[in-house]
Coordinates of N, CA, C and O in Angstrom, one line a residue:
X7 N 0.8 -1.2 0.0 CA 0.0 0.0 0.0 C 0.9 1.3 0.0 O 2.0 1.1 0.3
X8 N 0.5 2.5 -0.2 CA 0.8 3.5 -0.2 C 0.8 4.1 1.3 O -0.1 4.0 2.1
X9 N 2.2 4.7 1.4 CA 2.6 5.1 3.0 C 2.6 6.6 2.9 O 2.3 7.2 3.9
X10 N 3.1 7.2 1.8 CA 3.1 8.9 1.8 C 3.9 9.0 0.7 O 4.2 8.1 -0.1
X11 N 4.1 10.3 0.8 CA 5.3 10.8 -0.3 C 6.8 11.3 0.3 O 7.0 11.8 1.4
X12 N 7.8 11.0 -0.6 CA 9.0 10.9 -0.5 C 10.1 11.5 -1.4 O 11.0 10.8 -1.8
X13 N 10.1 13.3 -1.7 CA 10.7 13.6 -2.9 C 12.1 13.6 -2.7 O 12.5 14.2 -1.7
X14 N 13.0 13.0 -3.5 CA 14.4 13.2 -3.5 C 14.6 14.6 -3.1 O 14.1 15.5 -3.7
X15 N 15.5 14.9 -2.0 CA 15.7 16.1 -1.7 C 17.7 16.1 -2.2 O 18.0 17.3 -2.0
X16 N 18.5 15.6 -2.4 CA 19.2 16.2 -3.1 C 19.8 15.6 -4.4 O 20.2 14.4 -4.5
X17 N 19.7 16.4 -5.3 CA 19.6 16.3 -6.7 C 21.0 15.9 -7.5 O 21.9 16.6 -7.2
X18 N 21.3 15.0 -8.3 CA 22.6 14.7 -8.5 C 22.7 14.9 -10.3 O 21.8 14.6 -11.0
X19 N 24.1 15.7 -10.9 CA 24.0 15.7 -11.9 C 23.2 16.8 -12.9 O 22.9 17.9 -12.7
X20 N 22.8 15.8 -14.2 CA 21.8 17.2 -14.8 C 20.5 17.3 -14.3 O 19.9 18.3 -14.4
X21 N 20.0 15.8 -13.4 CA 18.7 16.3 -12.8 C 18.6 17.7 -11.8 O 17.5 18.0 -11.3
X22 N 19.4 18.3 -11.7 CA 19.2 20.2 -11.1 C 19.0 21.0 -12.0 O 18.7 22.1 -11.6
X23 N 19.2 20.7 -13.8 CA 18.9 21.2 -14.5 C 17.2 20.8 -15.2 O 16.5 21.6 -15.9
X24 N 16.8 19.8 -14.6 CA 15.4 19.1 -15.3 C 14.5 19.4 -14.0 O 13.3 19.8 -14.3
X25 N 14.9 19.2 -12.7 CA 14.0 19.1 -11.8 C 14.2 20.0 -10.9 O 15.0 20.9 -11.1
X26 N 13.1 19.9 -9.5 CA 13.0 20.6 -8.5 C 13.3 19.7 -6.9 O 12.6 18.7 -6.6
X27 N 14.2 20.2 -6.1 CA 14.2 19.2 -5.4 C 13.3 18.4 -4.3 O 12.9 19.3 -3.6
X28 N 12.9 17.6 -3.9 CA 11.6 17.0 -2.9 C 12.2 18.3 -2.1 O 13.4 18.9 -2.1
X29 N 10.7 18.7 -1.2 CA 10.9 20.0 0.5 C 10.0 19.2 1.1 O 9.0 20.0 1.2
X30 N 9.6 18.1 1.5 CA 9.1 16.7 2.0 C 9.9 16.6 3.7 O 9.4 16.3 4.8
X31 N 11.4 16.9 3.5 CA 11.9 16.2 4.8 C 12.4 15.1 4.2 O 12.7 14.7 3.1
X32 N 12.3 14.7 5.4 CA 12.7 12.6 5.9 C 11.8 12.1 6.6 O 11.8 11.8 7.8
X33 N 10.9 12.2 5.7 CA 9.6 11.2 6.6 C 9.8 9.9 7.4 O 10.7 9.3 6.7
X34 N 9.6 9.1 8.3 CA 9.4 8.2 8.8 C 8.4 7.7 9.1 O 7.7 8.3 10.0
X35 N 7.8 6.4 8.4 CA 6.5 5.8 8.7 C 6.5 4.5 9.6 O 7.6 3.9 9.7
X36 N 5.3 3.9 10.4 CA 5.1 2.9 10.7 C 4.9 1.7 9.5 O 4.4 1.8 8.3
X37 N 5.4 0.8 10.2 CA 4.9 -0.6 8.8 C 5.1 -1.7 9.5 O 5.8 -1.8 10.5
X38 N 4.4 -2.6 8.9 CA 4.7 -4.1 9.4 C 5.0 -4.7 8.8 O 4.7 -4.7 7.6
X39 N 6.1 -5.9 9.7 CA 6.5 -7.1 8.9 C 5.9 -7.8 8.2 O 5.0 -7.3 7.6
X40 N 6.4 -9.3 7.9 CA 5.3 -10.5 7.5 C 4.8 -10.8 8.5 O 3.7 -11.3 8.5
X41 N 5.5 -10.7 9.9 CA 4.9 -11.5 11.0 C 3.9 -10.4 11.9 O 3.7 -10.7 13.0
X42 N 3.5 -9.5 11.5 CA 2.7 -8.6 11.7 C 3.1 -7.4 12.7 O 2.4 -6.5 13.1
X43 N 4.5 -7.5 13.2 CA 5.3 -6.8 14.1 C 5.6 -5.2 13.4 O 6.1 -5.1 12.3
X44 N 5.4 -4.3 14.1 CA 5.8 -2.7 13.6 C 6.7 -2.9 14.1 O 7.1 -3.6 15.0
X45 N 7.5 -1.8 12.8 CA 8.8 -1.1 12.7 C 8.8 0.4 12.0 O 7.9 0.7 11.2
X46 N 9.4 0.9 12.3 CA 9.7 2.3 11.7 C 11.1 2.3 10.3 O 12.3 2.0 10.5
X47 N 10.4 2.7 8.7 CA 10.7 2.6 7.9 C 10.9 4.3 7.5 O 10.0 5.1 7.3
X48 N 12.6 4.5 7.5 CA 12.9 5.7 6.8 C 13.2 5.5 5.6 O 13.9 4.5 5.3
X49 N 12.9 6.5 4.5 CA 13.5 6.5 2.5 C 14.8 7.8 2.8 O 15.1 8.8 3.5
X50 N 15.2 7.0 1.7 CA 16.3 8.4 0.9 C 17.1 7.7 0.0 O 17.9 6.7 0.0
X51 N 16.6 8.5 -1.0 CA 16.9 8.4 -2.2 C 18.1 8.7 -3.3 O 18.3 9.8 -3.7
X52 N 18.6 7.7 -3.6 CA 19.9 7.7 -4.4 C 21.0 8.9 -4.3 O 22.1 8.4 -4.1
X53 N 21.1 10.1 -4.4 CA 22.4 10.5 -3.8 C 22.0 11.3 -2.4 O 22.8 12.1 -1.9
X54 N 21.1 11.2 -2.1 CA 20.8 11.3 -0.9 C 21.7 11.0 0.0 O 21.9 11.6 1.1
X55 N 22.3 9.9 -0.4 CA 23.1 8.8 0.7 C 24.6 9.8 1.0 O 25.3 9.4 2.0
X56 N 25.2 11.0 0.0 CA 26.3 11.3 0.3 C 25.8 12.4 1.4 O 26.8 13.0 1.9
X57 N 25.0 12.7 1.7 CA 25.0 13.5 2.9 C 24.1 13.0 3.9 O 22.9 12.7 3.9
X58 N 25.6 12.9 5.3 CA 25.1 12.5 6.4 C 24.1 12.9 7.1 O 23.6 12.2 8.0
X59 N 23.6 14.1 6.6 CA 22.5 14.7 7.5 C 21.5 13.5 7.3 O 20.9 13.0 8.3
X60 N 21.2 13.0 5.8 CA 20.0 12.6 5.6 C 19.2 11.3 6.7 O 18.1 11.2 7.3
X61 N 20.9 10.2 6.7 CA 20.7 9.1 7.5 C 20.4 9.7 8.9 O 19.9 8.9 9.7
X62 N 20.6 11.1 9.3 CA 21.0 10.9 10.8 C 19.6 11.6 11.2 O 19.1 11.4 12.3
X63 N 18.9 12.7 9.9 CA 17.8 13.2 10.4 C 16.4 11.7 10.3 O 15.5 11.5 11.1
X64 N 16.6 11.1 9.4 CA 15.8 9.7 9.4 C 16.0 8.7 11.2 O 15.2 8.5 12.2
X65 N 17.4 8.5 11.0 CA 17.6 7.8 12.7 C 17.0 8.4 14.0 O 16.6 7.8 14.9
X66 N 17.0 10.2 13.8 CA 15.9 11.3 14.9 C 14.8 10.8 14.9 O 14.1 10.5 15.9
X67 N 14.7 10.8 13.8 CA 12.8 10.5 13.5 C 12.9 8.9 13.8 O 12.0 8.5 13.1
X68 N 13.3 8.3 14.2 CA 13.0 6.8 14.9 C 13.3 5.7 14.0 O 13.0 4.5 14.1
X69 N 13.9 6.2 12.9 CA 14.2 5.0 11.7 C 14.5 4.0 12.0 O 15.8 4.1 12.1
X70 N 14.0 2.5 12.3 CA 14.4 1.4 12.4 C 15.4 1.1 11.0 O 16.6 1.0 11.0
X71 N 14.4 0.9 10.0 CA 15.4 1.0 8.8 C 15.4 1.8 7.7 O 14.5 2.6 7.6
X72 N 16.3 1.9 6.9 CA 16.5 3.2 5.8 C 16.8 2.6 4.7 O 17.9 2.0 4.4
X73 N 15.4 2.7 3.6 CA 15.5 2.0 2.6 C 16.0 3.0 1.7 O 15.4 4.0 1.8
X74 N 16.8 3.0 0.7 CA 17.4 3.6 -0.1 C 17.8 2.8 -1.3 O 18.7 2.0 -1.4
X75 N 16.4 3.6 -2.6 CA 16.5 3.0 -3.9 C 17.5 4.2 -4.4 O 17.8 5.2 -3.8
X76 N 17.9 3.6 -5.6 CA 19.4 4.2 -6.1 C 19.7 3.8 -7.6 O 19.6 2.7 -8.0
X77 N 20.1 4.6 -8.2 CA 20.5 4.6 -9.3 C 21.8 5.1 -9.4 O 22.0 6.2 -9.9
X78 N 22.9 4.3 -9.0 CA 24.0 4.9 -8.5 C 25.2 4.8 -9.6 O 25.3 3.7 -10.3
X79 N 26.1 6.0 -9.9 CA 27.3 5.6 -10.5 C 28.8 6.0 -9.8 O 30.0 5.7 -10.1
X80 N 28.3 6.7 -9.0 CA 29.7 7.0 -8.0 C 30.1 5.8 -7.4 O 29.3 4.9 -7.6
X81 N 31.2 5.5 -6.8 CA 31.9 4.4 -6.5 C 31.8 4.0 -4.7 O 32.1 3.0 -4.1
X82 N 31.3 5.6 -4.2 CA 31.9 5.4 -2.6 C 30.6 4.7 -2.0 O 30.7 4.6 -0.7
X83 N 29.4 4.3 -2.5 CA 28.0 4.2 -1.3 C 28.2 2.9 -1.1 O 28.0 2.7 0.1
X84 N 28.6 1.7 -2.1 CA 28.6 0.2 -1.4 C 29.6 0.8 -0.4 O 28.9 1.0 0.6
X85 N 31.1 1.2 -0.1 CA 31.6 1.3 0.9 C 31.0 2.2 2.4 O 31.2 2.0 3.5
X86 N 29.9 3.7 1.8 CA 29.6 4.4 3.0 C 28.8 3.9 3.6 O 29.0 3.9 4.8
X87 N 27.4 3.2 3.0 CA 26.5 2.6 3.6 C 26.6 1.5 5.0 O 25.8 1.6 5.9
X88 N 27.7 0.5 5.1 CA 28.2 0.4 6.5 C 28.4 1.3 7.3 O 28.2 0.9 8.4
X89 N 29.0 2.7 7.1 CA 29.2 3.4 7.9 C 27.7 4.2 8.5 O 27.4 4.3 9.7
X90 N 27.2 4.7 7.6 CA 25.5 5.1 8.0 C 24.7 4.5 8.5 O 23.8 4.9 9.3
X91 N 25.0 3.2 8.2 CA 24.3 2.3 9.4 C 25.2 2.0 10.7 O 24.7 0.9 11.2
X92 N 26.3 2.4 11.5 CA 26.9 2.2 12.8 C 26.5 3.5 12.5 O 25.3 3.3 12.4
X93 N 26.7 4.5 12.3 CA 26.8 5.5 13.1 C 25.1 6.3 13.3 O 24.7 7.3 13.9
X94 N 24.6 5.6 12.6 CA 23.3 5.8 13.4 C 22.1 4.8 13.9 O 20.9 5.0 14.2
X95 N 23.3 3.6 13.6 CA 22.9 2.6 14.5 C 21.2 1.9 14.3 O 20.5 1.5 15.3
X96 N 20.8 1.8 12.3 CA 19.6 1.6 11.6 C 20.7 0.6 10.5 O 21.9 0.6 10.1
X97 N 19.2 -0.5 10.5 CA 19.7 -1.2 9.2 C 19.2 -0.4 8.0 O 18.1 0.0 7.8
X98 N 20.5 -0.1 7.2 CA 20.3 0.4 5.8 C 20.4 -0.8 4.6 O 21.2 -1.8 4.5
X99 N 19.3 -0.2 3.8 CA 18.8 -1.5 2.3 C 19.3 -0.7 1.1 O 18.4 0.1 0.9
X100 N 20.2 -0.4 0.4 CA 20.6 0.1 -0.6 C 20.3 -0.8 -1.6 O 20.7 -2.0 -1.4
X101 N 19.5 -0.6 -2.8 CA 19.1 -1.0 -4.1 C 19.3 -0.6 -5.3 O 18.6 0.2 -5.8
X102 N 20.7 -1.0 -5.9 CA 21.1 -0.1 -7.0 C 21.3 -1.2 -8.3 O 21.5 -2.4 -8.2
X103 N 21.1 -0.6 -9.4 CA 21.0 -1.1 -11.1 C 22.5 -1.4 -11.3 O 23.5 -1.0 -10.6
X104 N 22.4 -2.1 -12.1 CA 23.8 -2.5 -12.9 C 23.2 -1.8 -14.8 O 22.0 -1.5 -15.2
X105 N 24.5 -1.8 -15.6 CA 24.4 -1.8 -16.6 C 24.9 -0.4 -17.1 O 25.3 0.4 -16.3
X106 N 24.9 -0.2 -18.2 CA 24.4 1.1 -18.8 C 23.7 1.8 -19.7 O 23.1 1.4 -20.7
X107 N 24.0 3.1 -19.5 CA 22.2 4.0 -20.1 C 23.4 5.0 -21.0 O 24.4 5.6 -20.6
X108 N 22.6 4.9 -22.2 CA 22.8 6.0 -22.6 C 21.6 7.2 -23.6 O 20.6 6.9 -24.2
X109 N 22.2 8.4 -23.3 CA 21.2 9.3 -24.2 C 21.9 9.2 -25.8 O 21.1 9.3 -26.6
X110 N 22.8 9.1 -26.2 CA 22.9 9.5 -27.5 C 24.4 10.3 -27.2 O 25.4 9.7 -27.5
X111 N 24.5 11.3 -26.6 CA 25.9 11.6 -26.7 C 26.5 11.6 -24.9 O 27.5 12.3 -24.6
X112 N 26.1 10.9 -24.0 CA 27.0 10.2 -22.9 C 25.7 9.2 -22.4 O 24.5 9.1 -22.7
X113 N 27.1 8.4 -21.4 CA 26.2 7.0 -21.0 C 26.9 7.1 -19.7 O 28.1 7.6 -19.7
X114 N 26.1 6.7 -18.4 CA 26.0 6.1 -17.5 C 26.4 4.5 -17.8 O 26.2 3.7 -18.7
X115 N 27.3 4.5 -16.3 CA 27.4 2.7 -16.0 C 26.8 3.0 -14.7 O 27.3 3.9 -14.1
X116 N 26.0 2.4 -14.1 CA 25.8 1.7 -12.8 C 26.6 1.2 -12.2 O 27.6 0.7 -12.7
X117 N 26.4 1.3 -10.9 CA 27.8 0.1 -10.1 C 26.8 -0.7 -9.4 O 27.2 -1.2 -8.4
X118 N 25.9 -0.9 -9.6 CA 25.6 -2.3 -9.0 C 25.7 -2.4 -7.5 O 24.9 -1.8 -6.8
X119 N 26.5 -3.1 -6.8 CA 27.0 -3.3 -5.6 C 25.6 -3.2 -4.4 O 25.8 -2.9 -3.3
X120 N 24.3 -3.5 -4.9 CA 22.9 -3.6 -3.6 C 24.1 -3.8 -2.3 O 25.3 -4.1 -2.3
X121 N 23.2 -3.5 -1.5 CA 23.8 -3.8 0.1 C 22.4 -3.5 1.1 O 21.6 -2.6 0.9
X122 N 22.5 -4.6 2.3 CA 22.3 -4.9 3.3 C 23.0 -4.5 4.2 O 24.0 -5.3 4.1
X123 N 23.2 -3.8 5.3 CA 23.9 -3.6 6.5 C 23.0 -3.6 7.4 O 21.8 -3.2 7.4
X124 N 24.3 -4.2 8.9 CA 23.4 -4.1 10.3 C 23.4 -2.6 10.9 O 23.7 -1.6 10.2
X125 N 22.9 -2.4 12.3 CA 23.2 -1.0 13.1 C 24.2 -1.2 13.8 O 24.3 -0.6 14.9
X126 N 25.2 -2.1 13.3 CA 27.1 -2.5 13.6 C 27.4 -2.2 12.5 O 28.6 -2.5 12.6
X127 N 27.2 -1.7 11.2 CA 28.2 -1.3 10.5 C 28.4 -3.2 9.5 O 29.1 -3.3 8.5
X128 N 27.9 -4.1 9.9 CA 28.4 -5.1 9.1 C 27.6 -5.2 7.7 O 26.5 -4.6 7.4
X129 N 28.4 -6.0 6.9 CA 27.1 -6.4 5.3 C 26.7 -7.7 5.8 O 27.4 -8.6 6.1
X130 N 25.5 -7.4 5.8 CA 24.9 -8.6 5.8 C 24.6 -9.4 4.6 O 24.7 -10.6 4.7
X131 N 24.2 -8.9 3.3 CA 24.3 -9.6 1.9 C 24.7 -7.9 1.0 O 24.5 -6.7 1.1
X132 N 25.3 -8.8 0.1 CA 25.7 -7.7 -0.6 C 25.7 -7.8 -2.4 O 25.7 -9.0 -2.7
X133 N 25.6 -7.1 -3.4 CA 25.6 -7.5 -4.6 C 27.0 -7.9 -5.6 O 28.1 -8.1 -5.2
X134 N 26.8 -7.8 -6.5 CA 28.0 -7.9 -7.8 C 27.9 -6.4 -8.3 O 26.8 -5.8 -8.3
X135 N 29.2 -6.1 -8.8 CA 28.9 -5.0 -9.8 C 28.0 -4.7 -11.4 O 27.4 -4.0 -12.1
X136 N 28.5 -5.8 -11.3 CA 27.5 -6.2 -12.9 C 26.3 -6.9 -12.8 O 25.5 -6.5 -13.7
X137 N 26.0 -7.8 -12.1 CA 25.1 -8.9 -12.6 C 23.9 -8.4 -11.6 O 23.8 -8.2 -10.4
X138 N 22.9 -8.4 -12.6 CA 21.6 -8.1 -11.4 C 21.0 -9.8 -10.3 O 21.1 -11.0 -10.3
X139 N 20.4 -9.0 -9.5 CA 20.9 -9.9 -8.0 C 19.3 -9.6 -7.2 O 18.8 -8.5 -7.2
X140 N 18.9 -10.6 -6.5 CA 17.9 -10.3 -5.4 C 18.6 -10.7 -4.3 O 18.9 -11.9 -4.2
X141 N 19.0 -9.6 -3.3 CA 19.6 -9.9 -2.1 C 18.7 -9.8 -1.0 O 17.8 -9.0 -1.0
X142 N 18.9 -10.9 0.0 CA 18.4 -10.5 1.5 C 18.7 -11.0 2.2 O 19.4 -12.0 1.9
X143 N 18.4 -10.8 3.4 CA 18.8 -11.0 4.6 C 17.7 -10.2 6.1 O 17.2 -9.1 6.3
X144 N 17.8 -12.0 7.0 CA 16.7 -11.8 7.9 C 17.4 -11.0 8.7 O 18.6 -11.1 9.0
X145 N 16.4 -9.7 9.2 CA 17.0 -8.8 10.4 C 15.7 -8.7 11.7 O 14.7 -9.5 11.7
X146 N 15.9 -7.9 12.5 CA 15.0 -7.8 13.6 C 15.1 -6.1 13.9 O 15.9 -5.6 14.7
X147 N 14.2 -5.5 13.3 CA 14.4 -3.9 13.0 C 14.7 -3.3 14.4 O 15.4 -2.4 14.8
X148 N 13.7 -4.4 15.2 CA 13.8 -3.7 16.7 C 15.2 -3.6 17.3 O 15.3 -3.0 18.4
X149 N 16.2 -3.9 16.8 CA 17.7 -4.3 17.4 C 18.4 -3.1 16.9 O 19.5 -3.0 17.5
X150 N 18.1 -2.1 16.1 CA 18.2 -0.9 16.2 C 18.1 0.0 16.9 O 18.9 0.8 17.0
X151 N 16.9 0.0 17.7 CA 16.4 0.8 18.9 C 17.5 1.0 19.8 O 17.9 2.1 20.2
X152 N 17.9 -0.2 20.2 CA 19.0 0.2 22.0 C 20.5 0.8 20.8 O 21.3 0.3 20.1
X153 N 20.2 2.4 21.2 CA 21.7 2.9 20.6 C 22.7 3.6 21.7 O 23.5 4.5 21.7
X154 N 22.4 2.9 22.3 CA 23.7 2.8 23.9 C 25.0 2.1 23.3 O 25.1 0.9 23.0
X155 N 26.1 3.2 23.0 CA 27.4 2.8 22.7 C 28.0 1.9 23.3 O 28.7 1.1 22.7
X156 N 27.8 1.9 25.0 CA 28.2 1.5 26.2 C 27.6 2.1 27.1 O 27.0 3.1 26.8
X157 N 27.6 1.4 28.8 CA 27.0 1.9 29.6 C 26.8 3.8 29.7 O 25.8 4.6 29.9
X158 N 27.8 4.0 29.4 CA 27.9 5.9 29.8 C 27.5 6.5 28.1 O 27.0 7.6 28.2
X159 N 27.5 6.1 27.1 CA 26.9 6.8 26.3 C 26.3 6.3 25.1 O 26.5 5.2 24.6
X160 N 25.5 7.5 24.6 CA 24.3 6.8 23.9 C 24.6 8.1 22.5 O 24.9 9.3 22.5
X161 N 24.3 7.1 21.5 CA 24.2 7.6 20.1 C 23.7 8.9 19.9 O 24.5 9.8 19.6
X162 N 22.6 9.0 19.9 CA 21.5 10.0 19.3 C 21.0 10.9 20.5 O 20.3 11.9 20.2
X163 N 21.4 10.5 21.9 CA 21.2 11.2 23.1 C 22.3 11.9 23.4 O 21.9 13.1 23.7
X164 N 24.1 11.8 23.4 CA 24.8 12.6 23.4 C 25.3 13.5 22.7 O 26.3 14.2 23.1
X165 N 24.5 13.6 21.2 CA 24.7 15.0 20.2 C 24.7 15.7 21.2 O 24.0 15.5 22.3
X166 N 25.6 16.9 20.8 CA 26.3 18.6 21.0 C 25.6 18.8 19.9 O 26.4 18.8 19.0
X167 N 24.0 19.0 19.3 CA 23.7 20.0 18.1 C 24.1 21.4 18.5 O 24.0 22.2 17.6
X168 N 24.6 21.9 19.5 CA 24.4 23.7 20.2 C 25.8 23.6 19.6 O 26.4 24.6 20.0
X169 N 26.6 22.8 18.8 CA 28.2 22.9 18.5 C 28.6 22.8 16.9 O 29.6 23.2 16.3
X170 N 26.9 21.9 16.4 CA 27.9 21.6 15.0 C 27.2 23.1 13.8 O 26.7 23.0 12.7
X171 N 27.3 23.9 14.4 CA 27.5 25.1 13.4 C 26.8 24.8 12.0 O 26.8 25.7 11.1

């Protein structure tokens, strides 16, 4: 079913020249599993992913997980995506194309590379660069929730926002 709307809010390439960027936010909605259990599902969408604000304002808003479809050709998101998920402590689903597109006078390649990660920073399944792939992997959204580093501090509770300018 339909959960809300979700406009790409930052724009990569000639799409700044074609489009207007989503002013939506980072929505987070309620949803349920198969086994009928709620979780909280954050989006952000394909270069969305190179700025941290996006993952970190999604994890504020209660994001268990951060699905992120993608049409990617930069190289760094199979590698950053582990890091956006430890450091804001949400399983992130990255879903990206392989192949390439062209208009007539340039072409895109995709990198492929889908990824699963935990709220440790691990891959849980991950793709090929070329070959298209259905990945997954069983998680438990709720295991996101406890973001206690250790006894004395906590993720999303000891932000300094009065610092980062």
């Amino acid at each position: 079913g339909w959960l809300g709307t979700y406009r790409k809010t930052h724009l990569f390439y000639e799409e700044n020249a074609h489009f207007a960027p989503g002013e939506t936010g980072f929505p987070v909605w309620t949803v349920q599993d198969r086994r009928g259990q709620s979780y909280r599902l954050g989006v952000m969408v394909c270069f969305d992913w190179f700025f941290p604000e996006a993952a970190r304002t999604l994890a504020l808003g209660g994001a268990d997980v951060i699905a992120h479809p993608s049409n990617l050709v930069l190289p760094h998101c199979p590698r950053a995506m582990p890091v956006r998920a430890l450091e804001n402590h949400v399983f992130t689903t990255t879903a990206n194309r392989v192949g390439t597109e062209s208009n007539g006078k340039e072409s895109l390649t995709f990198i492929g590379q889908s990824v699963i990660c935990s709220p440790g920073g691990e891959v849980l399944a991950g793709a090929t660069e070329t070959e298209e792939a259905v990945i997954t992997a069983e998680i438990l959204p709720h295991e996101s929730r406890d973001r206690a580093v250790n006894r004395y501090n906590d993720l999303l509770g000891d932000r300094r926002p009065e610092h980062y300018g």
